[in-house]
Each structure stands twice: as C-alpha cells, then as structure tokens.
CSV table of C-alpha atoms in Angstrom, one decimal:
chain,number,residue,atom,x,y,z
A,1,MET,CA,-34.1,8.8,20.3
A,2,GLN,CA,-32.9,5.8,22.2
A,3,THR,CA,-35.5,3.4,23.6
A,4,ILE,CA,-35.9,1.2,26.7
A,5,LEU,CA,-38.3,-1.6,27.2
A,6,PHE,CA,-39.5,-2.7,30.6
A,7,LEU,CA,-40.8,-6.2,30.9
A,8,CYS,CA,-42.9,-7.8,33.6
A,9,THR,CA,-45.3,-10.7,33.6
A,10,GLY,CA,-48.6,-9.1,32.8
A,11,ASN,CA,-47.6,-5.6,31.6
A,12,TYR,CA,-50.2,-4.3,34.0
A,13,TYR,CA,-48.5,-3.1,37.2
A,14,ARG,CA,-44.7,-3.1,37.6
A,15,SER,CA,-43.6,-2.5,34.0
A,16,ARG,CA,-46.3,0.1,33.4
A,17,PHE,CA,-45.2,2.0,36.5
A,18,ALA,CA,-41.6,1.9,35.4
A,19,GLU,CA,-42.5,3.0,31.8
A,20,HIS,CA,-44.5,6.0,32.9
A,21,LEU,CA,-42.1,7.1,35.7
A,22,PHE,CA,-39.1,6.7,33.4
A,23,ASN,CA,-40.7,8.8,30.6
A,24,TYR,CA,-41.7,11.5,33.1
A,25,LEU,CA,-38.1,11.7,34.5
A,26,ALA,CA,-36.4,11.4,31.1
A,27,ARG,CA,-38.4,14.5,29.9
A,28,LYS,CA,-37.7,16.3,33.1
A,29,HIS,CA,-34.0,15.6,32.7
A,30,LYS,CA,-34.1,16.4,29.0
A,31,LEU,CA,-32.8,12.9,28.1
A,32,ASN,CA,-33.1,11.6,24.6
A,33,TRP,CA,-34.7,8.4,25.8
A,34,GLN,CA,-38.2,7.0,25.6
A,35,ALA,CA,-39.6,3.9,27.4
A,36,ASP,CA,-42.3,1.4,26.6
A,37,SER,CA,-43.3,-1.8,28.3
A,38,ARG,CA,-44.5,-5.3,27.5
A,39,GLY,CA,-45.6,-8.5,29.3
A,40,LEU,CA,-44.0,-11.9,29.1
A,41,ALA,CA,-47.1,-13.9,30.1
A,42,LEU,CA,-50.3,-11.9,29.7
A,43,GLU,CA,-52.3,-15.1,30.2
A,44,ARG,CA,-51.4,-15.0,33.9
A,45,GLY,CA,-53.2,-11.8,34.3
A,46,VAL,CA,-56.7,-13.1,33.8
A,47,ASN,CA,-58.0,-11.2,36.9
A,48,ASN,CA,-56.5,-7.9,35.9
A,49,VAL,CA,-59.2,-5.2,35.4
A,50,GLY,CA,-58.8,-2.3,33.0
A,51,ALA,CA,-55.8,-1.1,31.2
A,52,ILE,CA,-53.4,-0.6,34.1
A,53,SER,CA,-53.2,-1.5,37.8
A,54,HIS,CA,-54.9,1.0,40.1
A,55,TYR,CA,-51.9,0.7,42.3
A,56,ALA,CA,-49.6,1.9,39.5
A,57,LYS,CA,-52.1,4.6,38.5
A,58,THR,CA,-52.5,5.9,42.0
A,59,ALA,CA,-48.7,5.9,42.7
A,60,LEU,CA,-48.1,7.8,39.5
A,61,ALA,CA,-50.8,10.3,40.3
A,62,GLN,CA,-49.2,10.9,43.7
A,63,LYS,CA,-46.0,12.0,41.8
A,64,GLY,CA,-48.0,14.3,39.5
A,65,ILE,CA,-48.0,11.9,36.6
A,66,ILE,CA,-51.6,11.7,35.3
A,67,LEU,CA,-52.5,9.1,32.7
A,68,LEU,CA,-54.8,9.6,29.9
A,69,ASP,CA,-58.3,7.9,30.0
A,70,GLU,CA,-57.3,6.1,26.8
A,71,GLU,CA,-54.4,4.3,28.4
A,72,ARG,CA,-53.5,1.3,26.3
A,73,PHE,CA,-54.2,-2.3,27.5
A,74,PRO,CA,-51.3,-4.7,28.3
A,75,GLN,CA,-49.2,-5.9,25.3
A,76,SER,CA,-47.2,-9.1,24.9
A,77,ALA,CA,-43.5,-9.0,24.2
A,78,LEU,CA,-42.7,-10.1,20.7
A,79,LEU,CA,-39.3,-11.2,19.3
A,80,GLU,CA,-39.0,-8.0,17.3
A,81,ASP,CA,-39.2,-6.0,20.5
A,82,PHE,CA,-35.8,-7.3,21.5
A,83,HIS,CA,-34.3,-6.1,18.2
A,84,SER,CA,-35.9,-2.7,18.2
A,85,PHE,CA,-35.2,-1.4,21.7
A,86,THR,CA,-31.8,0.0,22.8
A,87,LYS,CA,-32.1,-1.5,26.2
A,88,VAL,CA,-34.4,-4.1,27.8
A,89,ILE,CA,-35.0,-4.6,31.5
A,90,ALA,CA,-37.0,-7.3,33.1
A,91,ILE,CA,-38.4,-6.2,36.5
A,92,ASP,CA,-37.9,-9.4,38.5
A,93,GLU,CA,-35.0,-11.8,37.6
A,94,GLU,CA,-36.4,-14.6,39.7
A,95,GLU,CA,-39.8,-14.5,38.0
A,96,HIS,CA,-38.8,-13.4,34.5
A,97,ARG,CA,-35.5,-15.3,33.7
A,98,PRO,CA,-37.5,-18.6,33.5
A,99,LEU,CA,-40.1,-16.9,31.2
A,100,MET,CA,-37.3,-15.5,29.0
A,101,THR,CA,-35.7,-18.9,28.9
A,102,GLU,CA,-39.0,-20.4,27.8
A,103,ARG,CA,-40.1,-17.8,25.3
A,104,PHE,CA,-37.1,-15.8,24.2
A,105,PRO,CA,-34.1,-18.1,24.9
A,106,GLN,CA,-31.7,-16.3,22.6
A,107,TRP,CA,-32.2,-13.1,24.6
A,108,VAL,CA,-32.1,-14.5,28.2
A,109,ASP,CA,-28.6,-13.3,28.9
A,110,ASN,CA,-28.7,-10.2,26.7
A,111,ILE,CA,-31.0,-8.1,28.9
A,112,GLU,CA,-30.8,-6.5,32.3
A,113,TYR,CA,-32.7,-7.9,35.3
A,114,TRP,CA,-33.8,-6.1,38.4
A,115,LEU,CA,-35.2,-7.9,41.4
A,116,VAL,CA,-38.7,-6.4,42.3
A,117,HIS,CA,-41.2,-9.0,43.2
A,118,ASP,CA,-44.9,-9.0,42.3
A,119,ILE,CA,-47.7,-8.2,44.7
A,120,ASP,CA,-47.9,-11.8,45.9
A,121,LYS,CA,-44.4,-11.5,47.5
A,122,THR,CA,-43.8,-7.8,48.1
A,123,GLY,CA,-46.2,-5.1,49.3
A,124,VAL,CA,-47.2,-2.4,46.8
A,125,ASP,CA,-45.4,0.5,48.5
A,126,GLU,CA,-42.2,-1.5,48.8
A,127,ALA,CA,-42.3,-2.8,45.2
A,128,LEU,CA,-43.1,0.5,43.6
A,129,GLY,CA,-40.4,2.2,45.9
A,130,GLN,CA,-37.8,-0.3,44.6
A,131,ILE,CA,-38.8,0.3,41.0
A,132,GLU,CA,-38.6,4.1,41.6
A,133,ALA,CA,-35.2,3.7,43.1
A,134,ASN,CA,-34.0,1.6,40.1
A,135,VAL,CA,-35.5,4.0,37.6
A,136,ILE,CA,-33.9,7.0,39.3
A,137,ASN,CA,-30.5,5.2,39.3
A,138,LEU,CA,-31.0,4.4,35.6
A,139,ILE,CA,-31.8,8.0,34.8
A,140,ASP,CA,-28.7,9.2,36.7
A,141,LYS,CA,-26.5,6.7,34.7
A,142,LEU,CA,-28.0,7.8,31.4
A,143,GLU,CA,-27.6,11.4,32.3
A,144,LYS,CA,-23.9,11.0,33.2
A,145,LYS,CA,-23.4,9.0,30.0
A,146,SER,CA,-25.0,11.7,27.9
A,147,GLN,CA,-22.8,14.4,29.5
A,148,GLY,CA,-19.7,12.6,28.4
C-alpha cells in the first residue's frame, strides 16, 4: 500500500477534508493508496472545537462520506512522517512553505504544494471545491500510473 500525507496548518479543516475525500475516492477507484493528514502548526488552532471542522464534516457528509463519532483529534507533523509516506502534499504553498522552512527545512523542496487558502482568505465552498478538484486530479493521475 502506498501512502499520501496531506498537510495544513491545524490538521482540522483542509487536510482532513482532503484525507477523507482521497480515501473515499481511492477505495471507489480500487487504488492501492491510503491517505492520512497532519498539521504544521497546531498551536494556531486554539479556537478549533472538536476533532474536525464542521465545515469539512458537513461537506464530506454531502458526498456520502460519514465520519465515525470517534474521529481522531488533529495531529502534528513529525520528522518521521516525511520518511514514512510515499507522497506529501501541503495544501497551501503560500502559508505552508514558510512553516516547512522553519520546522522541516530539509523537506521544504521535496514535497508537493497546492494553493488552497484557509477560511480567512477563501470562502469554505470555494476552498473545499479547490481541494476536491485537486484530489480528483490526483486520483486520475494515480489511476493512469497504475494502469501502466
């Protein structure tokens, strides 16, 4: 099984949406991939309530992806994560490249970056729509690669 790690700041909203959507679509497309997610600066999410953003949870439910009541709480990225995942994607290059430079400088240029801003810069529907489009594109690429 190959693995992908989605990174955002708080591991509460964008990366969690990407993780669950990716896993749902990977199963649907019978891909041998599994996603997880982490945060680069959990301390910035002091006002986050619960395990996952209600925006992410609601958007996933609208797609038929129902989360368990025991959904895990946000987790911080650790150096070993970069060694153990096949692919790592940070959700917002503008926001996450500086955090990568500060906290994981040896990996800053060895991961992929998307450009999906947080809720303070981009509305929820637009941001989650951008993540969905990126995840679908990623699934398509992985599917084509697996077919040879």
